[in-house]
Amino acid sequence: MRSKGESLLRLLQQDADISAFDTAVTRARAANMPPGELAEVERERAVALQLRETLIRHRRNEAELQLLNDTANDLASIRDLDSMLQAIADRARRLLECDLAYISLSDSDRGDCFIKAASGNVSGLLVGLRLAPGCGLGGMVARTGEPYSVTSYRRDSALTHTEPVDRTVTAEGIESLLGVPVKLEQEVIGVLLAAHRAVRTFSSRDINALSMLANHAAVAIQNSRLLTAAQSAVEDLRVANSTIGSHVDDLERTAEVHERLTKLVIQGKGVDEVVQATAAAVPGEVVVVDEHGVAIATSGEGGDAPLMELAEIGVEARRSGHTLIRDHLCVVPMITESEPLGTIVHIGPSTISDTDRRILERAALVAALVLVTRRRMAEAEARVRGELLGELLTQQTQDYDLLRRRAAILGVDLDTCQVMVVAHLEGPARERIYPAIAALARRFRGLATHHHDAVVLLAPGDEPRAVARTAARELARASRHQVTSGVARVPHPTAIIAAHDEATRCMRALLALGRHGDTAEAGDLGFVGTLFNGQPDLSGFVNATIGPILDYDRVNRTDLLHTLEVFCATNHNARTTAQTLHLHHNTVSQRLSRISHLIGESWRNADQLLEIQVALRLFKVTEAASTSTPRVSPPNRQ
């Protein structure tokens, strides 16, 4: 017996199969052992098999614990959630020695769950399959929070079957199925499932083992979520820190630009300097457009945006009272309590950033301050200069030495101011022309004012017409209307009033003749200028008109003047003139050509012919008056 017991122990030691224990009993029976000894052998065999089963169970538990420990270690080292879930599915398949294992996660946004990872799947339909609440074995476990198993999924009527799930089960060949909840505290966050492609019964050991793995999975998922949240928080902090740093940089940059613009105001710089400083801080082109749609300052060459488009958007920005951004354009209105000043426009390669927009808005404030200051200074200067010129235009007895000293304080030398311009603006006089008047006075180092509905300029210059045309252009640009101006020479400060009267008459003559927008002296108007002159110089007009012909006839003893007189009397018909003078037609043509050579080819124009005829009549009258004597009748000799 002892040897037989030792033999059974050796079989246990050798981890022999059950058949080896049965063989030992069979041999004892074949040896015709006494019944008592045979019964003892059978008892030892039963004890040995129990010991064998216990050893196998311990080994299996040890293997499961080792597998779970390895799983925990592996999961602790995995950071990616997808890789973690795949590792859990692989370990579940190994732990239960099943054909297929997969894990589903709950979707709180949609209220269902979906299969996230699988191990041993063959159809490709499993991963991504969504399970409606309570549908299928996984849906039931997710709803109840308790483990559930079936020996035949397709024949189990306790489950709620759906066509997509049944189609996937058939494709995978799943027969027996076990599912356990993946819980985080009391919340079911997923389901871990193990399946066989044959009919099998899941033991409580299988349920416990899979549940333990599900617990590990829950901890790992939570750790992964916490890690993801921590990483997201760190990234948010990094972004926030970067944003704060960028914001600080933007504030410093904005403050630096503001300080630079403020210095420009303190230094008395103009809008051009403000525009250049702004363009240096904000990439792109900067343009200041006044309230009339005229670009008064630009950092470049005008950009690609049409001025009309800038003016239209500027009107919209002024109406809205805030910044407008249109694609590559940013328009900031320059608004004061008293008057609109226009807009400052940024033309960039792309939409402007918030920081650059704030810089542009500060630049608009500074530009508005500069414009308002300049306008007020111009108004004050124009008022001072205008008051002085107004006194010079009065009829009262004046102390010219005092007026000279007052003019010298303004940088004006009255003795060199020899040009008087009187300009009429087609539109109503508006406030915007006053800065232009002051600018004219500064430019010509003279005096200017708005006097009796006209702009009056007293300035130095040797070319009165050139001064008047320049002044007219500046006034037309500022007023946006036509400017008609008369000009006269001022030989001495005491002749300022007379020159003003002459220039005014000249300007009114231009308006009467319909020559709006023109500039002329009295001499440019011919006999009209002579008639409008307060002291008409008839002989001067005659000499200016037909003097060369008179001189030619006197020197060469010709009769060009008479020919011209007949030509005018015959309605400018050369053939009729020849017949009246009894001359050949060629002779008359030669005389007319000589007249053209003397007084210019344009003498046949209607206006000049009219002046010639008037000059001919005036010559006759003055000639007759100077040569006439009393006529004495001869004695009657009857």
XYZ file of C-alpha atoms in Angstrom:
638
model
C 0.000 0.000 0.000
C 2.765 2.297 0.911
C 4.322 1.717 -2.456
C 0.975 2.240 -4.136
C 0.414 5.524 -2.229
C 3.918 6.631 -3.072
C 3.153 5.835 -6.711
C 0.069 8.063 -6.656
C 2.096 10.859 -5.008
C 4.680 10.593 -7.734
C 1.886 10.942 -10.302
C 0.798 14.153 -8.517
C 4.391 15.344 -8.532
C 4.692 14.587 -12.209
C 1.377 16.410 -12.882
C 0.152 13.292 -14.626
C -3.112 13.110 -16.487
C -6.241 11.633 -14.841
C -5.869 8.473 -16.925
C -2.625 7.690 -15.132
C -4.469 7.595 -11.791
C -7.148 5.310 -13.320
C -4.395 3.001 -14.619
C -3.037 2.595 -11.080
C -6.437 1.374 -9.824
C -6.852 -0.935 -12.828
C -3.501 -2.561 -12.085
C -4.478 -3.086 -8.446
C -7.624 -4.859 -9.549
C -5.656 -6.970 -12.006
C -3.315 -8.008 -9.208
C -6.328 -9.479 -7.295
C -5.755 -7.346 -4.267
C -7.883 -8.066 -1.290
C -11.036 -5.986 -1.185
C -9.851 -3.949 1.769
C -6.604 -3.001 0.072
C -8.389 -2.302 -3.201
C -10.784 0.032 -1.402
C -7.809 1.806 0.158
C -6.234 2.289 -3.267
C -9.464 3.768 -4.590
C -9.653 6.167 -1.619
C -6.068 7.244 -2.194
C -6.861 7.718 -5.853
C -9.835 9.979 -4.962
C -7.695 11.991 -2.540
C -4.951 12.278 -5.152
C -7.430 13.570 -7.758
C -8.760 16.123 -5.260
C -5.214 17.203 -4.549
C -4.570 17.383 -8.286
C -7.667 19.569 -8.790
C -6.614 21.831 -5.948
C -3.122 22.204 -7.399
C -4.538 23.005 -10.829
C -6.890 25.603 -9.300
C -4.037 27.193 -7.351
C -1.861 27.259 -10.425
C -4.693 28.753 -12.428
C -5.337 31.394 -9.754
C -1.646 32.133 -9.625
C -1.566 32.503 -13.393
C -4.633 34.773 -13.324
C -3.129 36.884 -10.558
C 0.106 37.104 -12.463
C -1.790 38.047 -15.607
C -3.776 40.678 -13.732
C -0.592 42.000 -12.143
C 1.084 42.156 -15.534
C -2.000 43.851 -16.911
C -1.945 46.449 -14.162
C 1.745 47.114 -14.786
C 1.243 47.344 -18.517
C -1.771 49.626 -18.196
C 0.165 51.911 -15.868
C 2.793 52.434 -18.558
C 0.335 53.091 -21.393
C -0.731 56.710 -21.899
C -2.774 56.479 -25.073
C -6.417 55.501 -24.407
C -6.841 53.544 -27.639
C -3.705 51.509 -26.954
C -4.872 50.939 -23.392
C -8.283 49.627 -24.431
C -6.690 47.349 -27.014
C -4.366 45.935 -24.332
C -7.376 45.261 -22.057
C -9.164 43.369 -24.860
C -6.025 41.292 -25.530
C -5.593 40.439 -21.816
C -9.268 39.503 -21.440
C -8.972 37.083 -24.324
C -5.891 35.469 -22.764
C -7.354 35.453 -19.265
C -10.523 33.575 -20.202
C -8.909 31.637 -23.040
C -11.795 32.717 -25.275
C -12.037 33.298 -29.015
C -12.990 36.933 -28.886
C -12.886 39.838 -26.395
C -13.934 43.439 -26.833
C -14.750 46.547 -24.859
C -17.419 49.184 -25.363
C -17.557 52.701 -23.894
C -20.561 54.811 -22.988
C -21.253 57.953 -25.031
C -22.862 60.479 -22.668
C -23.572 62.904 -25.483
C -25.646 60.423 -27.517
C -26.885 58.262 -24.643
C -25.667 54.955 -26.130
C -22.386 53.052 -26.276
C -19.989 51.971 -28.985
C -17.334 49.253 -29.308
C -13.937 50.889 -29.050
C -11.433 47.965 -29.163
C -11.519 44.218 -29.953
C -9.181 41.242 -29.931
C -9.749 38.153 -32.102
C -12.366 39.758 -34.357
C -12.461 38.597 -37.964
C -15.295 40.468 -39.686
C -14.154 44.075 -39.347
C -17.719 45.023 -38.343
C -17.224 44.923 -34.599
C -15.116 48.013 -33.845
C -17.245 51.149 -34.109
C -20.571 49.316 -33.771
C -23.018 51.423 -31.756
C -25.363 49.751 -29.255
C -28.650 51.407 -28.424
C -29.478 51.612 -24.693
C -30.555 48.186 -23.430
C -29.970 46.451 -26.783
C -27.836 43.338 -26.999
C -25.908 41.806 -24.117
C -23.596 44.812 -23.826
C -26.557 47.203 -23.727
C -28.206 45.142 -20.992
C -25.031 45.117 -18.851
C -24.610 48.880 -19.370
C -28.213 49.456 -18.329
C -28.259 47.122 -15.285
C -24.668 47.470 -14.156
C -24.495 43.692 -13.478
C -22.605 40.850 -15.227
C -24.591 38.760 -17.677
C -23.773 35.661 -19.739
C -25.508 33.506 -22.354
C -24.574 30.126 -23.744
C -26.202 30.904 -27.103
C -26.624 34.565 -27.932
C -28.794 34.113 -31.004
C -31.250 31.819 -29.203
C -31.470 33.878 -26.003
C -34.889 35.533 -25.925
C -34.162 37.588 -22.809
C -31.988 39.928 -24.828
C -33.230 42.757 -27.035
C -31.986 41.947 -30.519
C -31.311 44.516 -33.243
C -30.467 43.882 -36.874
C -27.010 45.566 -36.828
C -25.944 43.716 -33.691
C -27.278 40.322 -34.879
C -25.587 40.802 -38.261
C -22.259 41.464 -36.541
C -22.705 38.465 -34.150
C -23.375 36.204 -37.126
C -20.371 37.594 -39.033
C -18.103 36.953 -36.042
C -19.629 33.509 -35.365
C -20.273 34.354 -31.706
C -22.149 31.723 -29.739
C -21.511 32.118 -25.995
C -21.020 35.574 -24.534
C -20.131 37.078 -21.160
C -20.248 40.749 -20.287
C -19.232 42.598 -17.120
C -19.601 46.324 -16.383
C -16.647 48.701 -16.311
C -17.569 50.912 -13.384
C -16.115 54.121 -12.045
C -17.555 54.417 -8.568
C -21.263 53.762 -9.342
C -21.200 54.959 -12.946
C -21.019 52.408 -15.740
C -18.518 53.840 -18.219
C -18.265 50.753 -20.412
C -18.683 46.981 -20.795
C -15.965 44.302 -21.118
C -17.107 41.230 -23.071
C -15.645 37.784 -23.769
C -17.064 35.419 -26.401
C -16.680 31.841 -27.671
C -17.559 30.709 -31.146
C -18.863 27.455 -29.643
C -21.398 26.739 -26.908
C -19.666 27.187 -23.585
C -20.739 27.852 -20.027
C -19.020 30.689 -18.171
C -18.136 29.821 -14.566
C -18.157 32.130 -11.610
C -14.372 32.089 -11.860
C -14.647 33.466 -15.386
C -17.024 36.155 -14.200
C -14.759 37.100 -11.284
C -11.636 37.147 -13.430
C -13.260 39.292 -16.122
C -14.709 41.579 -13.434
C -11.281 42.056 -11.883
C -9.885 42.935 -15.296
C -12.802 45.351 -15.797
C -11.907 47.023 -12.485
C -8.329 47.432 -13.710
C -9.718 48.826 -16.957
C -11.896 51.339 -15.089
C -8.913 52.595 -13.082
C -6.764 52.773 -16.205
C -9.476 54.645 -18.138
C -9.919 57.069 -15.260
C -6.157 57.597 -15.046
C -6.053 58.145 -18.782
C -8.865 60.676 -18.559
C -7.202 62.443 -15.638
C -3.907 62.466 -17.506
C -5.624 63.823 -20.599
C -7.367 66.449 -18.494
C -4.082 67.331 -16.798
C -2.312 67.564 -20.139
C -5.190 69.681 -21.465
C -4.970 71.891 -18.392
C -1.217 72.212 -18.851
C -1.752 73.051 -22.513
C -4.442 75.557 -21.564
C -2.049 77.097 -19.062
C 0.666 77.204 -21.689
C -1.714 78.821 -24.165
C -2.946 81.201 -21.483
C 0.611 82.090 -20.544
C 1.478 82.572 -24.179
C -1.660 84.675 -24.645
C -0.829 86.771 -21.598
C 2.718 87.212 -22.836
C 1.465 88.145 -26.282
C -1.067 90.505 -24.724
C 1.660 92.133 -22.648
C 3.783 92.494 -25.787
C 0.819 94.006 -27.603
C 0.196 96.419 -24.739
C 3.845 97.445 -24.691
C 3.818 97.859 -28.463
C 0.599 99.869 -28.347
C 1.928 102.046 -25.531
C 5.165 102.629 -27.448
C 3.259 103.713 -30.566
C 0.987 105.933 -28.450
C 4.015 107.567 -26.849
C 5.571 108.129 -30.263
C 2.364 109.690 -31.604
C 1.999 111.853 -28.506
C 5.529 113.204 -29.006
C 4.578 114.150 -32.572
C 1.698 116.235 -31.227
C 3.925 117.884 -28.621
C 6.511 118.654 -31.299
C 3.832 120.287 -33.453
C 4.093 117.772 -36.288
C 1.387 117.391 -38.902
C -0.858 114.622 -40.194
C 1.832 113.391 -42.595
C 4.160 112.550 -39.694
C 1.304 110.802 -37.848
C 0.576 108.700 -40.935
C 4.227 107.747 -41.402
C 4.609 106.787 -37.730
C 1.429 104.678 -37.898
C 2.539 102.928 -41.093
C 5.871 102.100 -39.445
C 3.999 100.347 -36.590
C 1.248 98.643 -38.610
C 2.221 96.674 -41.745
C 0.460 98.073 -44.789
C -0.447 101.481 -46.148
C -2.150 104.219 -44.128
C -4.247 106.939 -45.766
C -6.071 109.890 -44.201
C -9.204 110.833 -46.145
C -10.945 114.096 -45.243
C -14.694 114.534 -44.874
C -14.986 115.386 -48.597
C -13.339 112.152 -49.780
C -9.947 113.722 -50.581
C -6.762 111.923 -49.534
C -4.812 114.516 -47.530
C -1.988 112.250 -46.334
C -0.715 108.804 -47.304
C 2.219 106.616 -46.357
C 2.563 105.155 -49.850
C 1.472 105.791 -53.397
C -2.266 105.480 -52.932
C -2.584 101.702 -52.644
C -4.836 99.446 -54.703
C -8.121 100.657 -53.201
C -9.865 103.333 -55.326
C -10.326 106.669 -53.577
C -14.059 106.489 -54.272
C -14.275 103.186 -52.379
C -12.365 104.670 -49.438
C -14.666 107.694 -49.398
C -17.822 105.543 -49.417
C -16.615 103.307 -46.589
C -15.501 106.442 -44.726
C -19.028 107.859 -44.878
C -20.401 104.565 -43.537
C -17.826 104.532 -40.719
C -18.667 108.111 -39.701
C -22.375 107.272 -39.642
C -21.827 104.162 -37.515
C -19.381 105.938 -35.224
C -17.038 102.959 -34.937
C -14.324 101.090 -36.807
C -15.283 99.161 -39.953
C -13.261 96.225 -41.299
C -13.788 95.087 -44.879
C -11.416 92.349 -46.070
C -8.055 94.133 -46.375
C -9.451 97.550 -45.363
C -9.773 98.959 -41.848
C -11.518 102.355 -41.613
C -11.558 104.399 -38.386
C -13.644 107.589 -38.259
C -12.060 110.755 -36.892
C -14.947 112.371 -35.020
C -15.037 115.363 -32.707
C -17.955 116.909 -30.884
C -18.059 119.870 -33.258
C -17.295 118.507 -36.724
C -16.427 115.381 -38.727
C -12.818 115.288 -39.834
C -12.790 112.275 -42.153
C -11.292 108.824 -41.645
C -7.954 107.098 -41.282
C -7.733 104.019 -43.517
C -5.391 101.030 -43.322
C -4.831 99.010 -46.505
C -3.081 95.731 -45.682
C -2.338 92.375 -47.310
C -4.848 90.658 -45.007
C -7.448 91.372 -42.346
C -6.016 93.603 -39.638
C -5.282 92.137 -36.183
C -6.951 93.411 -33.012
C -3.711 94.982 -31.781
C -3.106 96.779 -35.069
C -6.735 97.907 -35.053
C -6.283 99.451 -31.603
C -3.098 101.184 -32.781
C -5.001 102.554 -35.783
C -7.777 103.819 -33.505
C -5.226 105.645 -31.354
C -3.658 107.074 -34.492
C -7.104 108.321 -35.537
C -7.467 110.152 -32.218
C -4.041 111.738 -32.592
C -4.689 112.686 -36.230
C -8.028 114.239 -35.231
C -6.261 116.232 -32.511
C -3.648 117.447 -34.995
C -6.280 118.423 -37.574
C -8.433 120.251 -35.038
C -5.396 122.071 -33.651
C -4.224 123.061 -37.118
C -7.688 124.266 -38.060
C -8.039 126.354 -34.944
C -4.566 127.827 -35.442
C -5.370 128.518 -39.080
C -8.609 130.216 -38.121
C -6.831 132.364 -35.547
C -4.056 133.244 -37.990
C -6.551 133.949 -40.753
C -8.511 136.182 -38.391
C -5.414 138.194 -37.416
C -4.185 138.548 -40.992
C -7.712 139.191 -42.194
C -8.251 141.982 -39.684
C -5.088 143.693 -40.876
C -6.044 143.351 -44.547
C -9.561 144.486 -43.704
C -8.174 147.715 -42.275
C -6.052 148.219 -45.386
C -9.201 147.922 -47.515
C -11.148 150.581 -45.606
C -11.583 154.124 -46.838
C -10.433 155.713 -43.603
C -7.199 157.696 -43.237
C -4.564 155.188 -42.239
C -1.238 155.238 -40.438
C 0.752 153.156 -42.932
C 3.837 153.087 -40.740
C 1.820 151.408 -37.972
C 0.281 149.009 -40.494
C 3.756 148.156 -41.809
C 4.949 147.312 -38.295
C 1.885 145.156 -37.637
C 2.446 143.352 -40.939
C 6.147 142.829 -40.099
C 5.131 141.037 -36.886
C 3.262 138.550 -39.122
C 6.281 138.218 -41.399
C 4.755 140.343 -44.176
C 6.493 143.195 -46.000
C 3.735 145.517 -47.256
C 6.060 147.332 -49.653
C 6.732 144.082 -51.581
C 3.060 143.025 -51.710
C 2.341 144.165 -55.268
C -0.363 141.668 -56.284
C -4.044 141.990 -55.391
C -6.293 138.979 -56.072
C -10.062 139.007 -55.567
C -11.585 135.536 -55.963
C -15.247 134.552 -56.197
C -16.271 131.047 -55.067
C -19.182 129.489 -56.944
C -20.501 127.653 -53.882
C -21.406 129.150 -50.519
C -18.484 130.159 -48.316
C -17.936 127.421 -45.782
C -15.718 126.954 -42.786
C -13.352 124.690 -44.665
C -12.021 127.555 -46.845
C -10.583 129.424 -43.869
C -7.652 127.034 -43.412
C -7.030 127.382 -47.155
C -7.053 131.183 -46.868
C -4.559 131.025 -44.012
C -2.433 128.575 -45.997
C -2.416 130.935 -48.979
C -1.300 133.837 -46.807
C 1.524 131.763 -45.310
C 2.577 130.366 -48.669
C 2.861 133.766 -50.354
C 4.008 135.556 -47.173
C 1.120 137.966 -47.596
C -2.335 138.730 -46.205
C -5.659 137.068 -47.001
C -9.226 137.368 -45.791
C -12.859 136.776 -46.716
C -14.216 140.226 -47.593
C -17.630 141.080 -49.062
C -18.383 137.502 -50.202
C -15.006 137.138 -51.885
C -11.542 135.954 -50.939
C -8.966 138.750 -51.036
C -5.242 138.023 -51.236
C -2.481 140.644 -51.013
C 0.838 139.012 -51.825
C 4.315 139.682 -53.171
C 5.091 138.686 -56.755
C 6.271 139.867 -60.140
C 3.751 137.751 -62.079
C 0.242 138.707 -60.925
C -1.500 136.173 -63.160
C 0.669 133.298 -61.863
C -0.068 134.257 -58.251
C -3.791 134.521 -58.994
C -3.943 131.156 -60.792
C -2.128 129.401 -57.947
C -4.440 130.955 -55.387
C -7.501 129.986 -57.472
C -6.351 126.350 -57.686
C -5.834 126.127 -53.925
C -9.212 127.687 -53.176
C -10.973 125.463 -55.717
C -9.432 122.354 -54.166
C -10.463 123.424 -50.681
C -14.001 124.567 -51.546
C -14.704 121.911 -54.200
C -16.161 124.678 -56.413
C -15.063 126.834 -59.332
C -13.124 129.975 -58.487
C -13.207 133.085 -60.677
C -10.541 135.650 -59.836
C -9.570 139.145 -60.877
C -6.050 140.453 -60.337
C -4.486 143.911 -60.209
C -1.069 145.381 -59.508
C -0.339 147.284 -56.285
C 2.476 149.787 -56.905
C 2.399 151.079 -53.290
C 0.566 150.296 -50.034
C -1.421 153.475 -50.501
C -2.836 151.980 -53.745
C -4.227 148.851 -52.062
C -7.810 150.143 -52.075
C -7.651 151.141 -55.746
C -6.092 147.801 -56.687
C -8.818 145.985 -54.755
C -11.486 147.936 -56.625
C -9.860 147.179 -59.977
C -9.476 143.451 -59.223
C -13.099 143.329 -58.009
C -14.344 144.977 -61.226
C -12.237 142.566 -63.247
C -13.674 139.579 -61.355
C -17.224 140.867 -61.887
C -16.517 141.404 -65.577
C -15.415 137.774 -65.915
C -18.622 136.642 -64.250
C -20.690 138.916 -66.509
C -18.984 137.484 -69.581
C -19.707 133.923 -68.395
C -16.016 133.135 -67.997
C -16.489 131.226 -64.756
C -13.350 129.644 -63.361
C -11.097 132.042 -65.298
C -8.403 134.423 -64.048
C -7.591 137.774 -65.686
C -6.285 141.304 -65.292
C -8.171 144.269 -66.659
C -5.825 144.378 -69.627
C -6.748 140.784 -70.496
C -10.397 141.805 -70.961
C -9.832 144.307 -73.782
C -12.441 147.037 -74.174
C -14.632 145.312 -71.559
C -11.880 145.791 -69.040
C -11.531 149.386 -70.137
C -15.232 150.018 -69.696
C -15.287 148.403 -66.251
C -12.253 150.374 -65.156
C -13.021 153.333 -62.922
C -10.622 155.522 -64.971
C -10.811 154.173 -68.529
C -7.650 154.610 -70.608
C -9.125 154.904 -74.115
C -5.863 155.763 -75.886
C -4.128 152.923 -74.102
C -6.840 150.527 -75.274
C -6.518 151.782 -78.872
C -2.757 151.441 -78.852
C -2.968 147.957 -77.306
C -5.456 146.854 -79.972
C -4.431 148.527 -83.299
C -1.273 150.414 -82.301
C 1.077 148.213 -84.426
C -1.043 148.955 -87.513
C -0.977 152.701 -86.844
C 2.792 152.620 -86.421
C 3.267 150.630 -89.625
C 1.131 153.015 -91.680
C 2.960 156.037 -90.280
C 6.419 154.645 -91.003
C 5.683 153.019 -94.388
C 3.034 155.476 -95.610
C 0.607 152.610 -96.211
C -3.134 152.410 -95.670
C -3.563 149.167 -93.707
C -5.855 150.873 -91.177
C -8.294 151.967 -93.897
C -8.226 148.499 -95.422
C -9.003 146.995 -92.012
C -11.826 149.500 -91.541
C -13.411 148.589 -94.889
C -12.919 144.869 -94.167
C -14.892 145.222 -90.933
C -17.550 147.341 -92.676
C -18.095 144.698 -95.407
C -18.772 141.902 -92.915
C -15.217 140.598 -93.191
C -15.474 139.796 -96.885
C -12.115 140.214 -98.638
C -13.581 140.214 -102.164
C -16.116 142.921 -101.324
C -13.345 144.883 -99.610
C -11.264 144.753 -102.818
C -14.198 145.982 -104.895
C -14.902 148.835 -102.457
C -11.252 149.940 -102.447
C -10.916 149.383 -106.221
C -8.008 147.063 -105.600
C -7.091 143.651 -106.844
C -8.183 140.790 -104.620
C -4.543 139.673 -104.157
C -3.566 143.145 -102.961
C -6.244 143.041 -100.252
C -5.143 139.539 -99.281
C -1.555 140.729 -98.913
C -2.669 143.665 -96.743
C -4.736 141.344 -94.521
C -1.731 139.023 -94.166
C 0.399 141.992 -93.152
C -2.239 142.879 -90.491
C -2.075 139.286 -89.192
C 1.680 139.593 -88.955
C 1.361 142.827 -86.964
C -1.414 142.004 -84.459
C -1.488 138.189 -84.521
C -3.250 135.440 -86.441
C -6.203 135.366 -84.010
C -7.415 138.867 -84.887
C -10.227 137.436 -87.033
C -11.826 135.715 -84.014
C -15.183 137.168 -83.090
C -14.110 138.572 -79.711
C -10.954 140.223 -81.064
C -12.729 141.581 -84.151
C -15.249 143.208 -81.847
C -12.434 144.875 -79.898
C -10.803 145.979 -83.178
C -14.007 147.622 -84.385
C -14.433 149.390 -81.037
C -10.793 150.530 -81.200
C -11.323 151.825 -84.759
C -14.319 153.881 -83.650
C -12.509 155.221 -80.587
C -9.520 156.140 -82.769
C -11.716 158.076 -85.126
C -13.380 159.914 -82.269
C -10.135 160.814 -80.500
C -8.414 161.682 -83.801
C -11.250 163.954 -84.831
C -11.331 165.664 -81.451
C -7.616 166.386 -81.486
C -7.433 167.761 -85.055
C -10.718 169.651 -85.367
C -10.653 173.551 -85.589
C -13.447 176.167 -86.071
C -14.428 176.387 -89.677
C -14.578 180.039 -91.174
C -16.928 180.685 -94.086
C -15.346 182.504 -97.037
C -16.680 185.956 -97.903
C -19.593 186.067 -100.272
C -18.423 187.316 -103.531
C -21.479 188.059 -105.380
